[in-house]
mmCIF file of C-alpha atoms in Angstrom:
data_model
loop_
_atom_site.group_PDB
_atom_site.id
_atom_site.type_symbol
_atom_site.label_atom_id
_atom_site.label_comp_id
_atom_site.label_asym_id
_atom_site.label_seq_id
_atom_site.Cartn_x
_atom_site.Cartn_y
_atom_site.Cartn_z
ATOM 1 C CA MET A 952 172.021 43.503 97.508
ATOM 2 C CA VAL A 953 171.075 45.378 93.849
ATOM 3 C CA SER A 954 167.419 46.677 93.566
ATOM 4 C CA ASP A 955 164.744 45.002 92.224
ATOM 5 C CA GLU A 956 165.154 46.636 89.692
ATOM 6 C CA GLU A 957 168.592 46.160 88.864
ATOM 7 C CA LEU A 958 168.144 42.553 89.043
ATOM 8 C CA GLN A 959 164.887 42.467 86.953
ATOM 9 C CA ARG A 960 167.159 44.369 84.081
ATOM 10 C CA TYR A 961 170.245 41.706 84.675
ATOM 11 C CA PHE A 962 168.189 38.639 84.884
ATOM 12 C CA ASP A 963 166.850 40.172 81.080
ATOM 13 C CA GLY A 964 169.672 41.021 79.651
ATOM 14 C CA GLU A 965 169.038 44.692 79.409
ATOM 15 C CA LEU A 966 172.003 45.696 80.901
ATOM 16 C CA SER A 967 174.745 47.143 78.788
ATOM 17 C CA GLU A 968 178.184 44.895 79.438
ATOM 18 C CA ALA A 969 179.262 47.591 82.440
ATOM 19 C CA GLU A 970 176.185 47.645 83.895
ATOM 20 C CA ALA A 971 176.061 43.858 84.026
ATOM 21 C CA ARG A 972 179.335 43.141 85.825
ATOM 22 C CA SER A 973 179.059 45.807 88.301
ATOM 23 C CA VAL A 974 175.522 43.719 88.938
ATOM 24 C CA GLU A 975 177.396 40.793 89.323
ATOM 25 C CA ALA A 976 180.564 42.239 91.651
ATOM 26 C CA GLN A 977 177.330 43.518 93.831
ATOM 27 C CA LEU A 978 175.261 39.948 94.026
ATOM 28 C CA THR A 979 174.374 38.612 97.681
ATOM 29 C CA ASP A 980 174.081 35.395 97.744
ATOM 30 C CA ILE A 981 169.951 35.934 98.606
ATOM 31 C CA ASP A 982 170.329 37.636 94.940
ATOM 32 C CA ARG A 983 171.546 34.228 92.789
ATOM 33 C CA ALA A 984 168.781 32.376 94.957
ATOM 34 C CA ARG A 985 166.558 34.697 92.998
ATOM 35 C CA LEU A 986 167.958 34.857 90.311
ATOM 36 C CA LYS A 987 167.397 31.086 90.465
ATOM 37 C CA ALA A 988 163.689 31.285 91.179
ATOM 38 C CA LEU A 989 162.834 32.995 88.067
ATOM 39 C CA GLU A 990 165.123 30.866 85.905
ATOM 40 C CA GLU A 991 162.770 28.278 87.681
ATOM 41 C CA MET A 992 159.504 29.987 87.281
ATOM 42 C CA ARG A 993 160.481 30.912 83.157
ATOM 43 C CA ALA A 994 161.312 27.058 82.789
ATOM 44 C CA LEU A 995 157.536 26.492 84.087
ATOM 45 C CA LEU A 996 156.110 28.580 82.215
ATOM 46 C CA ASN A 997 157.258 27.654 79.134
ATOM 47 C CA ALA A 998 156.880 24.066 79.622
ATOM 48 C CA ALA A 999 153.662 23.899 81.124
ATOM 49 C CA LEU A 1000 152.730 26.758 77.570
ATOM 50 C CA ASP A 1001 154.075 24.188 75.502
ATOM 51 C CA GLY A 1002 152.516 21.018 77.170
ATOM 52 C CA GLU A 1003 149.364 22.535 76.575
ATOM 53 C CA ALA A 1004 149.993 23.854 73.200
ATOM 54 C CA ALA A 1005 150.971 19.523 71.933
ATOM 55 C CA GLU A 1006 147.287 18.820 72.720
ATOM 56 C CA VAL A 1007 145.595 21.126 70.365
ATOM 57 C CA ASP A 1008 145.254 21.261 67.002
ATOM 58 C CA VAL A 1009 144.910 24.556 65.551
ATOM 59 C CA TRP A 1010 145.657 23.910 61.495
ATOM 60 C CA SER A 1011 141.899 21.820 60.687
ATOM 61 C CA GLY A 1012 139.661 24.589 61.758
ATOM 62 C CA VAL A 1013 141.424 27.003 59.048
ATOM 63 C CA GLU A 1014 142.206 24.198 57.145
ATOM 64 C CA ALA A 1015 137.937 24.155 57.376
ATOM 65 C CA LYS A 1016 137.658 27.972 57.189
ATOM 66 C CA LEU A 1017 139.715 28.067 54.370
ATOM 67 C CA LYS A 1018 137.671 25.747 52.540
ATOM 68 C CA GLU A 1019 134.573 26.697 53.359
ATOM 69 C CA GLU A 1020 135.694 30.371 51.972
ATOM 70 C CA ARG A 1021 136.698 28.300 48.287
ATOM 71 C CA ALA A 1022 133.579 26.904 48.294
ATOM 72 C CA GLU A 1023 132.000 30.229 48.638
ATOM 73 C CA ALA A 1024 133.987 32.121 46.048
ATOM 74 C CA THR A 1025 133.420 29.102 43.889
ATOM 75 C CA ARG A 1026 129.692 29.864 44.091
ATOM 76 C CA ARG A 1027 129.860 33.157 43.669
ATOM 77 C CA TRP A 1028 131.927 33.028 40.749
ATOM 78 C CA ARG A 1029 129.336 30.751 38.908
ATOM 79 C CA GLU A 1030 125.831 32.448 40.160
ATOM 80 C CA ARG A 1031 127.736 36.154 38.583
ATOM 81 C CA ARG A 1032 128.283 33.782 35.183
ATOM 82 C CA ARG A 1033 124.842 32.694 35.754
ATOM 83 C CA GLY A 1034 123.282 35.824 35.844
ATOM 84 C CA GLY A 1035 124.818 37.279 32.106
ATOM 85 C CA ARG A 1036 128.052 38.636 33.054
ATOM 86 C CA ARG A 1037 130.097 39.145 29.599
ATOM 87 C CA SER A 1038 132.699 36.936 29.315
ATOM 88 C CA LEU A 1039 135.614 35.229 26.760
ATOM 89 C CA GLY A 1040 133.630 32.231 26.671
ATOM 90 C CA LEU A 1041 135.948 30.174 24.100
ATOM 91 C CA GLY A 1042 134.051 27.389 25.383
ATOM 92 C CA LEU A 1043 137.020 25.440 25.269
ATOM 93 C CA LYS A 1044 136.196 21.215 25.600
ATOM 94 C CA SER A 1045 138.830 20.734 27.108
ATOM 95 C CA MET A 1046 142.803 22.227 28.412
ATOM 96 C CA ALA A 1047 144.211 20.576 24.488
ATOM 97 C CA GLY A 1048 142.221 23.904 23.179
ATOM 98 C CA PHE A 1049 144.229 25.762 25.735
ATOM 99 C CA ALA A 1050 147.318 24.378 25.015
ATOM 100 C CA ALA A 1051 146.984 24.936 20.759
ATOM 101 C CA ALA A 1052 145.589 28.306 21.868
ATOM 102 C CA MET A 1053 149.059 28.944 23.317
ATOM 103 C CA ALA A 1054 151.169 27.500 21.021
ATOM 104 C CA ALA A 1055 149.302 29.415 17.244
ATOM 105 C CA ALA A 1056 150.312 32.099 19.349
ATOM 106 C CA PHE A 1057 154.147 31.226 19.841
ATOM 107 C CA PHE A 1058 154.136 30.655 17.201
ATOM 108 C CA VAL A 1059 152.795 34.124 15.403
ATOM 109 C CA ILE A 1060 155.532 36.000 18.689
ATOM 110 C CA VAL A 1061 158.610 33.762 18.350
ATOM 111 C CA GLN A 1062 158.074 32.597 14.311
ATOM 112 C CA PRO A 1063 161.090 29.314 15.271
ATOM 113 C CA TRP A 1064 161.153 28.610 10.763
ATOM 114 C CA PRO A 1065 164.157 29.459 9.856
ATOM 115 C CA GLY A 1066 164.160 33.125 8.534
ATOM 116 C CA GLY A 1067 161.679 34.539 10.654
ATOM 117 C CA SER A 1068 162.462 36.775 12.883
ATOM 118 C CA ARG A 1069 164.009 35.224 16.319
ATOM 119 C CA ASN A 1070 162.295 37.266 18.903
ATOM 120 C CA ASP A 1071 162.086 35.887 21.840
ATOM 121 C CA CYS A 1072 159.553 36.342 24.447
ATOM 122 C CA SER A 1073 158.088 35.015 28.205
ATOM 123 C CA ILE A 1074 155.219 33.200 28.365
ATOM 124 C CA GLU A 1075 153.793 32.284 31.567
ATOM 125 C CA THR A 1076 150.273 31.215 32.795
ATOM 126 C CA LEU A 1077 147.790 32.171 35.820
ATOM 127 C CA GLU A 1078 144.828 29.936 36.891
ATOM 128 C CA THR A 1079 141.679 31.027 38.538
ATOM 129 C CA GLU A 1080 138.554 30.102 39.694
ATOM 130 C CA GLY A 1081 137.361 28.413 36.203
ATOM 131 C CA ALA A 1082 139.393 30.119 34.089
ATOM 132 C CA ILE A 1083 143.376 30.129 32.416
ATOM 133 C CA ALA A 1084 144.774 33.165 30.883
ATOM 134 C CA ALA A 1085 148.011 33.045 29.643
ATOM 135 C CA ILE A 1086 150.332 36.484 29.922
ATOM 136 C CA PHE A 1087 152.940 36.218 26.494
ATOM 137 C CA ASN A 1088 156.100 39.176 27.159
ATOM 138 C CA ASP A 1089 157.913 39.957 24.169
ATOM 139 C CA ASP A 1090 161.247 41.312 24.547
ATOM 140 C CA ASP A 1091 160.600 44.710 22.919
ATOM 141 C CA ASP A 1092 158.422 46.660 26.316
ATOM 142 C CA ASN A 1093 155.157 46.263 23.611
ATOM 143 C CA ALA A 1094 152.304 45.338 25.979
ATOM 144 C CA PRO A 1095 151.908 42.000 26.549
ATOM 145 C CA THR A 1096 149.728 39.340 25.230
ATOM 146 C CA VAL A 1097 147.047 37.600 27.587
ATOM 147 C CA ILE A 1098 145.227 35.138 26.273
ATOM 148 C CA TRP A 1099 141.927 34.547 28.741
ATOM 149 C CA SER A 1100 140.655 30.640 28.462
ATOM 150 C CA GLU A 1101 136.785 29.732 30.438
ATOM 151 C CA GLU A 1102 135.402 26.877 31.868
ATOM 152 C CA THR A 1103 131.419 26.605 29.767
ATOM 153 C CA GLU A 1104 128.673 25.159 31.151
ATOM 154 C CA GLU A 1105 129.521 22.041 29.425
ATOM 155 C CA GLU A 1106 132.564 20.864 30.709
ATOM 156 C CA GLU A 1107 131.399 21.185 34.184
ATOM 157 C CA ASN A 1108 129.210 18.799 33.556
ATOM 158 C CA MET B 870 152.549 27.344 58.825
ATOM 159 C CA GLN B 871 152.788 23.754 60.927
ATOM 160 C CA ARG B 872 155.416 23.463 62.573
ATOM 161 C CA TYR B 873 154.673 26.992 63.379
ATOM 162 C CA GLN B 874 151.021 25.753 65.335
ATOM 163 C CA ARG B 875 152.652 24.749 68.892
ATOM 164 C CA ARG B 876 154.755 28.162 69.241
ATOM 165 C CA ILE B 877 152.222 29.846 67.999
ATOM 166 C CA PHE B 878 149.956 28.571 70.601
ATOM 167 C CA ALA B 879 151.977 29.005 73.450
ATOM 168 C CA VAL B 880 151.749 32.267 72.599
ATOM 169 C CA ALA B 881 148.813 32.646 72.175
ATOM 170 C CA LEU B 882 147.169 30.975 74.717
ATOM 171 C CA GLY B 883 149.715 32.950 77.464
ATOM 172 C CA MET B 884 148.518 35.440 76.815
ATOM 173 C CA VAL B 885 144.508 35.569 76.302
ATOM 174 C CA HIS B 886 144.501 32.067 78.503
ATOM 175 C CA ASP B 887 141.536 30.617 77.765
ATOM 176 C CA PRO B 888 142.710 27.605 75.242
ATOM 177 C CA ASP B 889 139.766 27.495 73.029
ATOM 178 C CA GLU B 890 139.809 31.724 73.313
ATOM 179 C CA ALA B 891 144.256 31.017 72.375
ATOM 180 C CA ARG B 892 142.559 28.440 69.192
ATOM 181 C CA ASP B 893 140.214 31.562 67.876
ATOM 182 C CA VAL B 894 143.497 33.732 68.424
ATOM 183 C CA CYS B 895 145.171 30.959 66.560
ATOM 184 C CA GLN B 896 143.291 30.821 63.651
ATOM 185 C CA GLU B 897 141.733 34.359 63.448
ATOM 186 C CA ALA B 898 146.161 35.291 63.114
ATOM 187 C CA PHE B 899 146.465 31.954 60.227
ATOM 188 C CA LEU B 900 144.097 33.168 58.326
ATOM 189 C CA LYS B 901 144.973 36.390 58.486
ATOM 190 C CA VAL B 902 148.824 35.436 57.495
ATOM 191 C CA TYR B 903 147.314 33.475 54.739
ATOM 192 C CA ARG B 904 145.001 36.111 52.714
ATOM 193 C CA ASN B 905 148.414 38.427 53.093
ATOM 194 C CA LEU B 906 151.118 36.561 51.829
ATOM 195 C CA ASP B 907 151.656 39.147 48.791
ATOM 196 C CA ARG B 908 152.688 41.381 51.502
ATOM 197 C CA PHE B 909 155.437 39.472 53.417
ATOM 198 C CA GLU B 910 158.466 41.360 53.178
ATOM 199 C CA GLY B 911 160.831 38.050 52.117
ATOM 200 C CA GLY B 912 163.454 39.862 53.833
ATOM 201 C CA ALA B 913 161.702 39.730 57.443
ATOM 202 C CA ARG B 914 161.960 35.947 59.314
ATOM 203 C CA PHE B 915 159.193 34.809 59.043
ATOM 204 C CA PHE B 916 158.281 33.778 62.502
ATOM 205 C CA THR B 917 158.425 37.023 62.954
ATOM 206 C CA TRP B 918 155.510 38.397 60.762
ATOM 207 C CA LEU B 919 153.855 34.982 62.094
ATOM 208 C CA TYR B 920 154.166 36.164 65.154
ATOM 209 C CA ARG B 921 153.614 40.109 65.346
ATOM 210 C CA ILE B 922 150.441 39.058 63.951
ATOM 211 C CA VAL B 923 148.898 36.380 65.535
ATOM 212 C CA VAL B 924 150.558 39.400 68.881
ATOM 213 C CA ASN B 925 148.050 41.683 67.774
ATOM 214 C CA VAL B 926 145.035 39.589 67.442
ATOM 215 C CA ALA B 927 145.713 38.060 70.850
ATOM 216 C CA ILE B 928 145.797 42.120 71.863
ATOM 217 C CA ASP B 929 143.041 42.704 70.336
ATOM 218 C CA HIS B 930 140.813 40.187 71.285
ATOM 219 C CA LEU B 931 141.864 41.102 75.563
ATOM 220 C CA ARG B 932 141.081 44.505 73.811
ATOM 221 C CA LYS B 933 137.025 43.034 73.193
ATOM 222 C CA LYS B 934 137.296 41.376 76.094
ATOM 223 C CA ARG B 935 137.865 43.961 78.176
ATOM 224 C CA GLY B 936 135.625 46.748 76.339
ATOM 225 C CA GLU B 937 133.020 43.969 77.074
ATOM 226 C CA GLN B 938 133.934 44.632 80.888
ATOM 227 C CA VAL B 939 133.871 40.507 81.105
ATOM 228 C CA ALA B 940 135.670 41.468 83.809
ATOM 229 C CA PHE B 941 139.379 38.737 84.957
ATOM 230 C CA ASP B 942 139.697 37.773 88.539
ATOM 231 C CA ASP B 943 142.777 39.639 89.686
ATOM 232 C CA THR B 944 141.008 38.687 93.241
ATOM 233 C CA GLN B 945 144.453 36.426 94.275
ATOM 234 C CA ALA B 946 146.641 38.581 91.899
ATOM 235 C CA GLN B 947 145.682 41.996 94.052
ATOM 236 C CA ALA B 948 146.348 39.427 97.384
ATOM 237 C CA ALA B 949 149.350 38.130 96.107
ATOM 238 C CA ALA B 950 150.791 42.024 95.626
ATOM 239 C CA GLU B 951 152.461 42.089 99.225
ATOM 240 C CA GLU B 952 156.180 44.158 99.616
ATOM 241 C CA GLY B 953 159.434 42.952 97.730
ATOM 242 C CA GLY B 954 160.243 41.405 94.653
ATOM 243 C CA VAL B 955 161.069 37.774 93.640
ATOM 244 C CA ALA B 956 161.627 35.931 97.175
ATOM 245 C CA PRO B 957 164.542 33.972 97.298
ATOM 246 C CA ILE B 958 162.552 30.537 96.747
ATOM 247 C CA ARG B 959 162.753 27.718 94.735
ATOM 248 C CA LEU B 960 159.231 26.227 94.579
ATOM 249 C CA GLY B 961 160.797 23.000 93.560
ATOM 250 C CA LEU B 962 158.949 22.168 90.693
ATOM 251 C CA ASP B 963 160.374 20.141 87.881
ATOM 252 C CA PRO B 964 159.955 21.532 84.455
ATOM 253 C CA GLN B 965 160.116 18.551 82.554
ATOM 254 C CA ARG B 966 157.413 17.337 84.637
ATOM 255 C CA ALA B 967 155.183 20.039 84.078
ATOM 256 C CA LEU B 968 155.322 19.089 80.489
ATOM 257 C CA ALA B 969 153.722 16.115 80.671
ATOM 258 C CA ASP B 970 151.687 16.187 83.517
ATOM 259 C CA LYS B 971 148.652 18.103 83.329
ATOM 260 C CA GLU B 972 148.060 18.834 86.088
ATOM 261 C CA LEU B 973 150.793 20.894 87.028
ATOM 262 C CA ARG B 974 150.416 22.557 83.712
ATOM 263 C CA GLN B 975 146.879 23.461 85.299
ATOM 264 C CA ARG B 976 148.074 25.362 88.373
ATOM 265 C CA ILE B 977 150.756 26.865 86.433
ATOM 266 C CA LEU B 978 147.709 27.902 84.061
ATOM 267 C CA LYS B 979 145.532 28.750 86.401
ATOM 268 C CA ALA B 980 148.153 31.506 88.165
ATOM 269 C CA LEU B 981 148.726 32.904 85.070
ATOM 270 C CA THR B 982 144.798 33.460 84.306
ATOM 271 C CA ALA B 983 144.651 34.993 87.415
ATOM 272 C CA LEU B 984 147.379 37.976 86.057
ATOM 273 C CA SER B 985 145.192 40.696 84.392
ATOM 274 C CA PRO B 986 145.956 40.736 81.029
ATOM 275 C CA ASP B 987 148.867 43.396 81.297
ATOM 276 C CA HIS B 988 150.625 41.253 83.559
ATOM 277 C CA ARG B 989 149.933 37.980 81.674
ATOM 278 C CA ALA B 990 151.123 39.717 78.033
ATOM 279 C CA VAL B 991 154.730 41.270 78.972
ATOM 280 C CA LEU B 992 155.282 37.929 80.822
ATOM 281 C CA ILE B 993 154.926 35.901 78.075
ATOM 282 C CA LEU B 994 156.485 37.996 75.454
ATOM 283 C CA ARG B 995 159.304 38.086 78.199
ATOM 284 C CA GLU B 996 159.500 34.824 79.236
ATOM 285 C CA VAL B 997 158.204 32.917 76.148
ATOM 286 C CA GLU B 998 158.699 34.380 73.283
ATOM 287 C CA GLY B 999 162.230 36.184 74.977
ATOM 288 C CA LEU B 1000 161.081 40.015 73.476
ATOM 289 C CA SER B 1001 163.625 42.820 74.982
ATOM 290 C CA TYR B 1002 162.054 46.100 77.097
ATOM 291 C CA GLN B 1003 161.665 48.053 73.888
ATOM 292 C CA GLU B 1004 160.009 45.387 71.797
ATOM 293 C CA MET B 1005 157.255 45.047 74.048
ATOM 294 C CA ALA B 1006 156.935 48.854 74.420
ATOM 295 C CA ASP B 1007 156.310 48.784 71.094
ATOM 296 C CA GLU B 1008 154.147 45.620 70.944
ATOM 297 C CA LEU B 1009 152.171 47.370 73.827
ATOM 298 C CA GLY B 1010 151.951 50.699 72.918
ATOM 299 C CA CYS B 1011 153.514 51.797 76.027
ATOM 300 C CA ALA B 1012 156.681 52.862 77.738
ATOM 301 C CA ILE B 1013 159.451 51.071 79.107
ATOM 302 C CA GLY B 1014 159.076 51.846 82.357
ATOM 303 C CA THR B 1015 155.296 50.284 82.108
ATOM 304 C CA VAL B 1016 157.037 47.175 80.827
ATOM 305 C CA MET B 1017 159.226 47.454 83.626
ATOM 306 C CA SER B 1018 156.590 48.317 86.127
ATOM 307 C CA ARG B 1019 154.341 45.229 85.289
ATOM 308 C CA LEU B 1020 157.121 42.204 84.686
ATOM 309 C CA PHE B 1021 157.861 42.595 88.056
ATOM 310 C CA HIS B 1022 154.590 42.893 89.620
ATOM 311 C CA ALA B 1023 153.672 40.153 87.244
ATOM 312 C CA ARG B 1024 156.257 37.975 88.245
ATOM 313 C CA ARG B 1025 156.061 39.033 91.888
ATOM 314 C CA LYS B 1026 152.471 37.555 91.922
ATOM 315 C CA MET B 1027 153.033 34.599 89.927
ATOM 316 C CA GLN B 1028 155.749 33.105 92.230
ATOM 317 C CA LYS B 1029 152.865 33.812 95.203
ATOM 318 C CA MET B 1030 150.612 32.266 93.348
ATOM 319 C CA LEU B 1031 152.574 29.528 92.743
ATOM 320 C CA GLU B 1032 153.699 29.171 96.122
ATOM 321 C CA ARG B 1033 150.310 29.019 97.908
ATOM 322 C CA SER B 1034 149.569 26.185 95.311
ATOM 323 C CA THR B 1035 151.960 24.142 95.649
#
């Protein structure tokens, strides 16, 4: 009969291969029955927890909390803006204005007409609460050009 | 993240026992994950990262409870602490039945509740999540010897309590 500690380590796979073989060689019928009892307990515990987990909805609470946080962030942003925070306030009536600004910048930087410079640049956009940024990066390691467009009060109404 | 919900809830429930508290632990963990997604290093498995956050939140929760001196009911567990290891007796309970039978699940969870938070934590980390002794020692901030001792006593007490309830 192996010791309690050895049996536990054997059951948990914490013995080296040589140690495990040595324990296996010493296992008595009682030890094997104890291993079966341990396996049964493990299976029961997993089944019980899995069964309980299947009946609980965790995600809807997370979604509600995230929605609440987003609403709070929007409220704070609006308060800041109404408080006279300096902003670029481009006052674009619609996304068409923003697209036009991007297109103009694209033509200035890329110059896709015959004979012009063919310097390429990548354009990324970043959307935040109430504003959109267009980031232009050229191939010449220059500082990126960023154009911000913010929503205006009229647009919300 | 929804696909991890059941697995994560099982871990949290096993550690804090109370279903409402387990749901709170999961929700706090999911929110932490959501807010810190940019810190996730793609090399690590996402579940491993999520799992570590859940375990840490659950451990903090247990520590807070202990700090508030919300004593756990260890009476039954103490009574079950007799000499000798796990008995060579199977309980004859069917795990498939435990999955569907709420009453049987409650009996198993009641036995789990009666364990101390330390014993419950090692039992869940080992039996449900399959952590090694070293990983458990790292998670719980204790020595491997302590992990082994807690696991040994947790299993023995659990078996005794389940025996009594059958």
